[in-house]
Amino acid sequence: MSQAIEAPAGNRRRILMYDPTLRDGHHAVRHQLDRDQLRGYASAADAAGVPVVEVGHGNGLGASSLQVGRAKLSDDQMLSTVREALPNSRMGVFMLPGWGTTADLRKAVAHGADVVRIAAHCTESDVAERHLDFLRDAGVEAQGVLLMSHMATPERLAEQCADLVAYGAQAVGIFDSSGHYLPSDVTERITAITKAVDVPLIFHGHNNLGMAVANSVAAAESGVGIIDGCARGFGAGAGNTQLEVLVPVLERVGFSTGIDLYALLDAADLAERELMPTPPTISSESIVSGLAGVFSGFKTRVQEASRRAGVDPRDVFFELGRRQAVAGQEDLIVDVVMELRKGTKIRDHDGVGRETAGR
């Protein structure tokens, strides 16, 4: 028996759920999802009434490469497959300028993308200007999002979001790319951004410290109208906010999502069975990644490089955090590992310099 999560009478604010399972989840399987996997989950999410289903390489349009991983399918193949499986839900795509280009956006629009997110590092909103300007006339919803948002103050994030709106973004928001936030951090940042813009706000959480659902609730209570969640938290490292947990929690605390609970649970079961070797877990490295504020997608590369060199991956994460490494700087992992292996003096996570012996 299917059951919709009915909102009782009263002023229950609507939260639009945005599902990047088929994009962010790609990080967890080295971007190797096939057509049947994409089609199967997209159909299940559509049946549950998930408003937006995002698809693509984990790093977005145009990102399939040796540096961050070659996808099993091309962007064109992924987009066409998922578009056919979404008779009701809108299809979303994600692009990082530098990986993707206007030509990639043009192809995504031709494939029927309804929502296009342009992402930028939290202090570099200007890189999105050209692409948001293109989307302004393309007939799709353009959103602007800031990555690694813990690296900027609430005031700086508010300024950057205001710039994204000026460039043409119809919704703006922040990604907790390393799972670093606590609820109070989210509240402080969203409160600042609400004072600077008058478009819907977005929040995207990661679960390195086990706070993704709590942070997402804090975002909703602070005024966010669009919240991301993945089936079983499918995503890099410790994973993303768990969609099938977040939806009923939001309903319990007084929000409305319009999503069918039983069908959503069925979609999550299918995702666990068909998409992932195992659901994401909060490993020791994931915790350290969250504490250090390092992009969750670095986890596998850090583990592999550390194992080969015989160094502690936790030391690598803390040093990457000290250097404020961001996605696209994967080569820095090797540099840090080699310095640790040589016993180079580094600054520990507590700020104390120490010698390492390549343990």
Short mmCIF file of C-alpha atoms in Angstrom, two decimals:
data_model
loop_
_atom_site.label_atom_id
_atom_site.label_comp_id
_atom_site.label_asym_id
_atom_site.label_seq_id
_atom_site.Cartn_x
_atom_site.Cartn_y
_atom_site.Cartn_z
CA MET A 1 0.00 0.00 0.00
CA SER A 2 1.38 3.37 -0.99
CA GLN A 3 1.08 6.30 1.35
CA ALA A 4 1.49 9.98 0.63
CA ILE A 5 2.88 12.10 3.41
CA GLU A 6 -0.16 14.25 3.85
CA ALA A 7 0.23 17.74 5.21
CA PRO A 8 -2.47 18.56 7.76
CA ALA A 9 -4.36 21.81 7.50
CA GLY A 10 -2.44 24.90 8.48
CA ASN A 11 0.49 26.93 7.28
CA ARG A 12 2.97 24.24 6.26
CA ARG A 13 5.68 25.72 4.08
CA ARG A 14 6.54 23.69 0.98
CA ILE A 15 10.10 22.41 0.59
CA LEU A 16 11.17 21.38 -2.89
CA MET A 17 13.33 18.27 -2.75
CA TYR A 18 16.12 18.05 -5.30
CA ASP A 19 17.63 14.59 -5.87
CA PRO A 20 21.25 14.36 -7.14
CA THR A 21 21.52 10.58 -6.57
CA LEU A 22 22.43 9.96 -10.21
CA ARG A 23 25.03 12.74 -10.24
CA ASP A 24 26.65 13.02 -6.81
CA GLY A 25 26.29 9.28 -6.27
CA HIS A 26 28.52 8.75 -9.27
CA HIS A 27 31.51 9.72 -7.08
CA ALA A 28 30.99 6.58 -5.02
CA VAL A 29 31.22 4.22 -8.00
CA ARG A 30 33.89 5.99 -10.05
CA HIS A 31 31.23 7.36 -12.42
CA GLN A 32 30.39 3.87 -13.72
CA LEU A 33 26.57 3.75 -13.59
CA ASP A 34 25.06 2.22 -16.72
CA ARG A 35 21.86 2.88 -18.65
CA ASP A 36 19.74 0.33 -16.80
CA GLN A 37 20.84 1.70 -13.41
CA LEU A 38 20.10 5.29 -14.43
CA ARG A 39 16.75 4.39 -15.97
CA GLY A 40 15.66 2.23 -13.06
CA TYR A 41 16.31 4.76 -10.34
CA ALA A 42 14.99 7.71 -12.34
CA SER A 43 11.71 5.87 -12.92
CA ALA A 44 11.41 5.05 -9.21
CA ALA A 45 12.09 8.64 -8.15
CA ASP A 46 9.56 9.89 -10.70
CA ALA A 47 6.94 7.49 -9.34
CA ALA A 48 7.56 8.83 -5.83
CA GLY A 49 6.92 12.40 -6.93
CA VAL A 50 10.48 13.67 -6.44
CA PRO A 51 10.31 17.11 -8.10
CA VAL A 52 13.83 17.24 -9.62
CA VAL A 53 16.18 14.36 -10.47
CA GLU A 54 19.73 15.38 -11.35
CA VAL A 55 21.98 13.27 -13.58
CA GLY A 56 25.56 13.37 -14.82
CA HIS A 57 29.21 12.74 -14.08
CA GLY A 58 29.93 13.40 -10.41
CA ASN A 59 31.81 16.58 -11.29
CA GLY A 60 29.16 17.68 -13.76
CA LEU A 61 28.81 18.28 -17.48
CA GLY A 62 32.02 17.89 -19.46
CA ALA A 63 33.99 16.52 -16.50
CA SER A 64 34.63 12.96 -17.65
CA SER A 65 38.44 12.82 -17.79
CA LEU A 66 41.52 11.00 -16.57
CA GLN A 67 42.00 13.60 -13.82
CA VAL A 68 38.69 13.05 -12.04
CA GLY A 69 37.53 9.80 -13.66
CA ARG A 70 36.08 8.74 -16.98
CA ALA A 71 32.38 7.98 -16.89
CA LYS A 72 30.97 4.74 -18.29
CA LEU A 73 28.48 6.74 -20.38
CA SER A 74 28.78 10.04 -22.20
CA ASP A 75 26.82 13.08 -21.06
CA ASP A 76 24.53 12.65 -24.07
CA GLN A 77 23.80 9.02 -23.16
CA MET A 78 23.09 9.83 -19.52
CA LEU A 79 20.82 12.76 -20.32
CA SER A 80 18.79 10.97 -22.97
CA THR A 81 18.33 7.89 -20.77
CA VAL A 82 17.11 9.79 -17.73
CA ARG A 83 14.97 12.23 -19.71
CA GLU A 84 12.95 9.32 -21.08
CA ALA A 85 12.44 7.94 -17.56
CA LEU A 86 11.00 11.18 -16.13
CA PRO A 87 7.49 11.77 -17.50
CA ASN A 88 6.59 13.83 -14.42
CA SER A 89 9.74 14.94 -12.61
CA ARG A 90 12.01 17.66 -13.95
CA MET A 91 15.56 16.75 -14.97
CA GLY A 92 18.45 18.65 -13.46
CA VAL A 93 22.10 18.96 -14.48
CA PHE A 94 25.18 20.42 -12.80
CA MET A 95 28.16 22.19 -14.31
CA LEU A 96 31.45 23.54 -13.00
CA PRO A 97 32.94 26.21 -15.30
CA GLY A 98 36.31 24.92 -16.37
CA TRP A 99 35.04 21.37 -16.71
CA GLY A 100 31.94 22.22 -18.68
CA THR A 101 31.38 24.87 -21.34
CA THR A 102 28.51 26.72 -22.94
CA ALA A 103 28.49 24.02 -25.62
CA ASP A 104 27.81 21.43 -22.89
CA LEU A 105 24.97 23.55 -21.57
CA ARG A 106 23.51 23.89 -25.04
CA LYS A 107 23.49 20.09 -25.44
CA ALA A 108 21.92 19.59 -22.00
CA VAL A 109 19.11 22.01 -22.87
CA ALA A 110 18.59 20.19 -26.17
CA HIS A 111 18.23 16.94 -24.23
CA GLY A 112 15.45 18.47 -22.15
CA ALA A 113 17.20 19.61 -18.98
CA ASP A 114 14.71 21.66 -16.96
CA VAL A 115 17.01 22.89 -14.17
CA VAL A 116 20.67 23.79 -14.67
CA ARG A 117 22.99 24.43 -11.75
CA ILE A 118 26.16 26.41 -12.28
CA ALA A 119 28.62 25.84 -9.45
CA ALA A 120 31.54 27.95 -8.29
CA HIS A 121 33.99 27.93 -5.43
CA CYS A 122 32.50 29.91 -2.55
CA THR A 123 34.53 33.06 -3.28
CA GLU A 124 34.52 32.90 -7.08
CA SER A 125 30.93 33.56 -8.17
CA ASP A 126 32.13 35.62 -11.13
CA VAL A 127 33.14 32.45 -13.03
CA ALA A 128 29.42 31.66 -13.35
CA GLU A 129 28.44 34.95 -14.98
CA ARG A 130 28.82 33.96 -18.63
CA HIS A 131 26.97 30.67 -18.20
CA LEU A 132 24.11 32.14 -16.18
CA ASP A 133 23.78 34.81 -18.84
CA PHE A 134 23.45 32.10 -21.50
CA LEU A 135 20.82 30.23 -19.48
CA ARG A 136 18.81 33.40 -18.94
CA ASP A 137 17.61 33.11 -22.54
CA ALA A 138 17.56 29.31 -22.83
CA GLY A 139 14.14 28.70 -21.29
CA VAL A 140 15.35 26.62 -18.33
CA GLU A 141 15.62 27.35 -14.63
CA ALA A 142 19.12 28.58 -13.82
CA GLN A 143 20.52 28.08 -10.32
CA GLY A 144 23.82 29.22 -8.83
CA VAL A 145 25.53 27.27 -6.04
CA LEU A 146 28.66 27.89 -3.99
CA LEU A 147 30.94 24.94 -3.19
CA MET A 148 33.11 24.41 -0.09
CA SER A 149 31.02 27.12 1.55
CA HIS A 150 32.60 26.63 4.99
CA MET A 151 35.66 28.44 3.61
CA ALA A 152 33.85 31.79 3.48
CA THR A 153 32.21 33.93 6.15
CA PRO A 154 28.41 34.27 6.19
CA GLU A 155 28.78 37.85 4.97
CA ARG A 156 31.00 36.81 2.05
CA LEU A 157 28.58 34.05 1.08
CA ALA A 158 25.72 36.55 1.11
CA GLU A 159 27.66 38.85 -1.20
CA GLN A 160 28.51 36.01 -3.56
CA CYS A 161 24.90 34.84 -3.69
CA ALA A 162 23.76 38.39 -4.47
CA ASP A 163 26.24 38.42 -7.36
CA LEU A 164 24.83 35.12 -8.69
CA VAL A 165 21.33 36.60 -8.66
CA ALA A 166 22.60 39.66 -10.52
CA TYR A 167 24.09 37.33 -13.16
CA GLY A 168 20.69 35.68 -13.68
CA ALA A 169 20.37 32.85 -11.14
CA GLN A 170 16.75 32.17 -10.22
CA ALA A 171 17.77 30.29 -7.07
CA VAL A 172 21.05 30.33 -5.13
CA GLY A 173 22.58 28.39 -2.31
CA ILE A 174 25.46 26.68 -0.58
CA PHE A 175 27.02 23.23 -0.59
CA ASP A 176 28.57 21.78 2.55
CA SER A 177 30.98 19.94 0.27
CA SER A 178 33.09 18.44 3.05
CA GLY A 179 30.38 17.76 5.64
CA HIS A 180 31.98 20.28 7.97
CA TYR A 181 28.92 22.16 9.28
CA LEU A 182 26.96 21.93 12.48
CA PRO A 183 23.34 23.22 12.51
CA SER A 184 24.35 26.54 14.02
CA ASP A 185 26.80 27.09 11.14
CA VAL A 186 24.01 26.52 8.64
CA THR A 187 21.59 28.82 10.44
CA GLU A 188 24.14 31.62 10.57
CA ARG A 189 24.93 31.41 6.87
CA ILE A 190 21.39 31.01 5.60
CA THR A 191 20.20 33.88 7.78
CA ALA A 192 22.85 36.14 6.24
CA ILE A 193 21.98 35.07 2.69
CA THR A 194 18.22 35.61 3.17
CA LYS A 195 18.95 39.26 3.93
CA ALA A 196 20.87 39.67 0.68
CA VAL A 197 18.64 38.00 -1.94
CA ASP A 198 14.96 37.48 -2.66
CA VAL A 199 15.10 34.24 -4.67
CA PRO A 200 14.69 30.67 -3.36
CA LEU A 201 17.67 29.35 -1.39
CA ILE A 202 19.35 25.95 -1.78
CA PHE A 203 21.15 23.73 0.73
CA HIS A 204 23.18 20.61 -0.08
CA GLY A 205 24.64 18.63 2.81
CA HIS A 206 27.23 15.90 3.26
CA ASN A 207 27.31 13.48 6.17
CA ASN A 208 30.95 13.30 7.29
CA LEU A 209 30.08 14.21 10.87
CA GLY A 210 26.65 12.58 10.85
CA MET A 211 24.92 15.97 10.73
CA ALA A 212 23.47 16.06 7.20
CA VAL A 213 19.80 15.60 8.16
CA ALA A 214 20.06 17.96 11.14
CA ASN A 215 21.83 20.55 9.01
CA SER A 216 19.16 20.26 6.32
CA VAL A 217 16.39 20.76 8.89
CA ALA A 218 18.25 23.82 10.20
CA ALA A 219 18.42 25.12 6.62
CA ALA A 220 14.68 24.65 6.14
CA GLU A 221 13.90 26.37 9.43
CA SER A 222 16.16 29.28 8.42
CA GLY A 223 14.33 29.88 5.14
CA VAL A 224 15.77 27.51 2.54
CA GLY A 225 13.19 26.38 -0.02
CA ILE A 226 15.20 23.79 -2.02
CA ILE A 227 17.04 20.98 -0.24
CA ASP A 228 19.15 18.21 -1.77
CA GLY A 229 19.06 14.58 -0.73
CA CYS A 230 20.27 11.28 -2.21
CA ALA A 231 18.80 7.81 -1.89
CA ARG A 232 20.58 6.07 1.00
CA GLY A 233 22.86 9.11 1.04
CA PHE A 234 24.55 7.79 -2.13
CA GLY A 235 27.53 10.07 -2.68
CA ALA A 236 31.22 10.66 -2.14
CA GLY A 237 32.88 9.62 1.11
CA ALA A 238 30.38 9.44 3.95
CA GLY A 239 27.64 10.33 1.52
CA ASN A 240 25.02 13.02 1.21
CA THR A 241 21.89 13.83 3.15
CA GLN A 242 19.75 10.68 3.14
CA LEU A 243 16.65 11.58 1.11
CA GLU A 244 14.28 8.94 2.45
CA VAL A 245 15.11 9.99 6.03
CA LEU A 246 15.01 13.74 5.44
CA VAL A 247 11.59 13.80 3.76
CA PRO A 248 9.60 12.31 6.67
CA VAL A 249 11.66 14.29 9.20
CA LEU A 250 10.78 17.53 7.41
CA GLU A 251 7.14 16.50 7.37
CA ARG A 252 7.25 15.77 11.12
CA VAL A 253 8.65 19.18 11.96
CA GLY A 254 6.01 20.98 9.91
CA PHE A 255 7.07 21.22 6.26
CA SER A 256 5.41 19.79 3.18
CA THR A 257 7.28 17.95 0.40
CA GLY A 258 4.44 16.38 -1.61
CA ILE A 259 6.41 13.12 -1.93
CA ASP A 260 4.85 9.66 -1.63
CA LEU A 261 6.54 8.01 1.36
CA TYR A 262 6.17 4.35 0.40
CA ALA A 263 7.25 4.99 -3.18
CA LEU A 264 10.24 6.98 -1.90
CA LEU A 265 11.23 4.09 0.37
CA ASP A 266 10.88 1.74 -2.61
CA ALA A 267 13.18 3.99 -4.63
CA ALA A 268 15.75 3.98 -1.82
CA ASP A 269 15.59 0.18 -1.59
CA LEU A 270 16.11 -0.06 -5.35
CA ALA A 271 19.06 2.34 -5.16
CA GLU A 272 20.74 0.28 -2.45
CA ARG A 273 20.14 -2.91 -4.39
CA GLU A 274 21.02 -1.70 -7.89
CA LEU A 275 23.35 1.32 -7.67
CA MET A 276 25.81 0.86 -4.84
CA PRO A 277 28.08 -1.94 -3.61
CA THR A 278 27.25 -0.84 -0.05
CA PRO A 279 25.51 2.26 1.35
CA PRO A 280 27.86 5.07 2.43
CA THR A 281 29.25 4.83 5.95
CA ILE A 282 31.00 7.33 8.18
CA SER A 283 34.52 5.95 8.19
CA SER A 284 37.44 7.29 10.20
CA GLU A 285 38.75 9.05 7.09
CA SER A 286 35.34 10.60 6.45
CA ILE A 287 35.25 12.05 9.95
CA VAL A 288 38.71 13.54 9.55
CA SER A 289 37.75 14.89 6.11
CA GLY A 290 34.78 16.66 7.69
CA LEU A 291 36.81 18.06 10.55
CA ALA A 292 39.53 19.25 8.18
CA GLY A 293 37.03 20.72 5.72
CA VAL A 294 38.28 18.69 2.75
CA PHE A 295 36.09 17.80 -0.25
CA SER A 296 34.50 14.38 0.33
CA GLY A 297 35.34 13.26 -3.20
CA PHE A 298 39.03 13.13 -2.28
CA LYS A 299 38.50 10.11 -0.01
CA THR A 300 39.32 7.28 -2.42
CA ARG A 301 42.36 9.02 -3.91
CA VAL A 302 43.71 9.88 -0.47
CA GLN A 303 43.28 6.28 0.68
CA GLU A 304 45.00 4.85 -2.39
CA ALA A 305 47.94 7.29 -2.40
CA SER A 306 48.44 6.94 1.36
CA ARG A 307 48.40 3.15 1.21
CA ARG A 308 51.01 3.06 -1.54
CA ALA A 309 53.28 5.47 0.32
CA GLY A 310 52.75 4.01 3.79
CA VAL A 311 51.49 7.23 5.38
CA ASP A 312 48.47 7.88 7.58
CA PRO A 313 45.54 9.13 5.43
CA ARG A 314 44.30 11.16 8.40
CA ASP A 315 47.48 13.23 8.30
CA VAL A 316 46.91 13.76 4.58
CA PHE A 317 43.38 15.06 5.12
CA PHE A 318 44.42 17.51 7.84
CA GLU A 319 47.25 18.84 5.69
CA LEU A 320 44.95 19.20 2.67
CA GLY A 321 42.57 21.11 4.91
CA ARG A 322 45.35 23.42 6.07
CA ARG A 323 46.17 24.12 2.42
CA GLN A 324 42.46 24.70 1.66
CA ALA A 325 42.46 22.17 -1.18
CA VAL A 326 39.36 22.17 -3.39
CA ALA A 327 37.92 19.89 -6.07
CA GLY A 328 40.10 19.99 -9.15
CA GLN A 329 43.29 19.99 -7.08
CA GLU A 330 43.59 16.22 -6.92
CA ASP A 331 47.28 16.46 -7.85
CA LEU A 332 47.89 18.13 -4.49
CA ILE A 333 47.07 14.82 -2.79
CA VAL A 334 50.21 13.26 -4.24
CA ASP A 335 52.34 16.26 -3.23
CA VAL A 336 51.13 16.06 0.37
CA VAL A 337 51.61 12.29 0.53
CA MET A 338 55.17 12.55 -0.76
CA GLU A 339 56.04 15.28 1.74
CA LEU A 340 54.66 13.17 4.58
CA ARG A 341 56.56 10.14 3.37
CA LYS A 342 59.82 12.11 3.37
CA GLY A 343 59.20 13.23 6.93
CA THR A 344 58.64 16.87 5.95
CA LYS A 345 57.62 19.09 8.81
CA ILE A 346 53.91 19.89 8.54
CA ARG A 347 51.40 21.72 10.65
CA ASP A 348 49.11 19.36 12.51
CA HIS A 349 45.34 19.87 12.81
CA ASP A 350 45.80 21.47 16.22
CA GLY A 351 48.18 24.04 14.73
CA VAL A 352 51.37 22.47 16.14
CA GLY A 353 54.27 21.81 13.79
CA ARG A 354 55.66 18.27 13.99
CA GLU A 355 57.90 15.89 12.16
CA THR A 356 56.27 12.93 10.43
CA ALA A 357 57.98 9.62 9.87
CA GLY A 358 55.88 8.26 7.06
CA ARG A 359 54.04 5.83 9.31
#
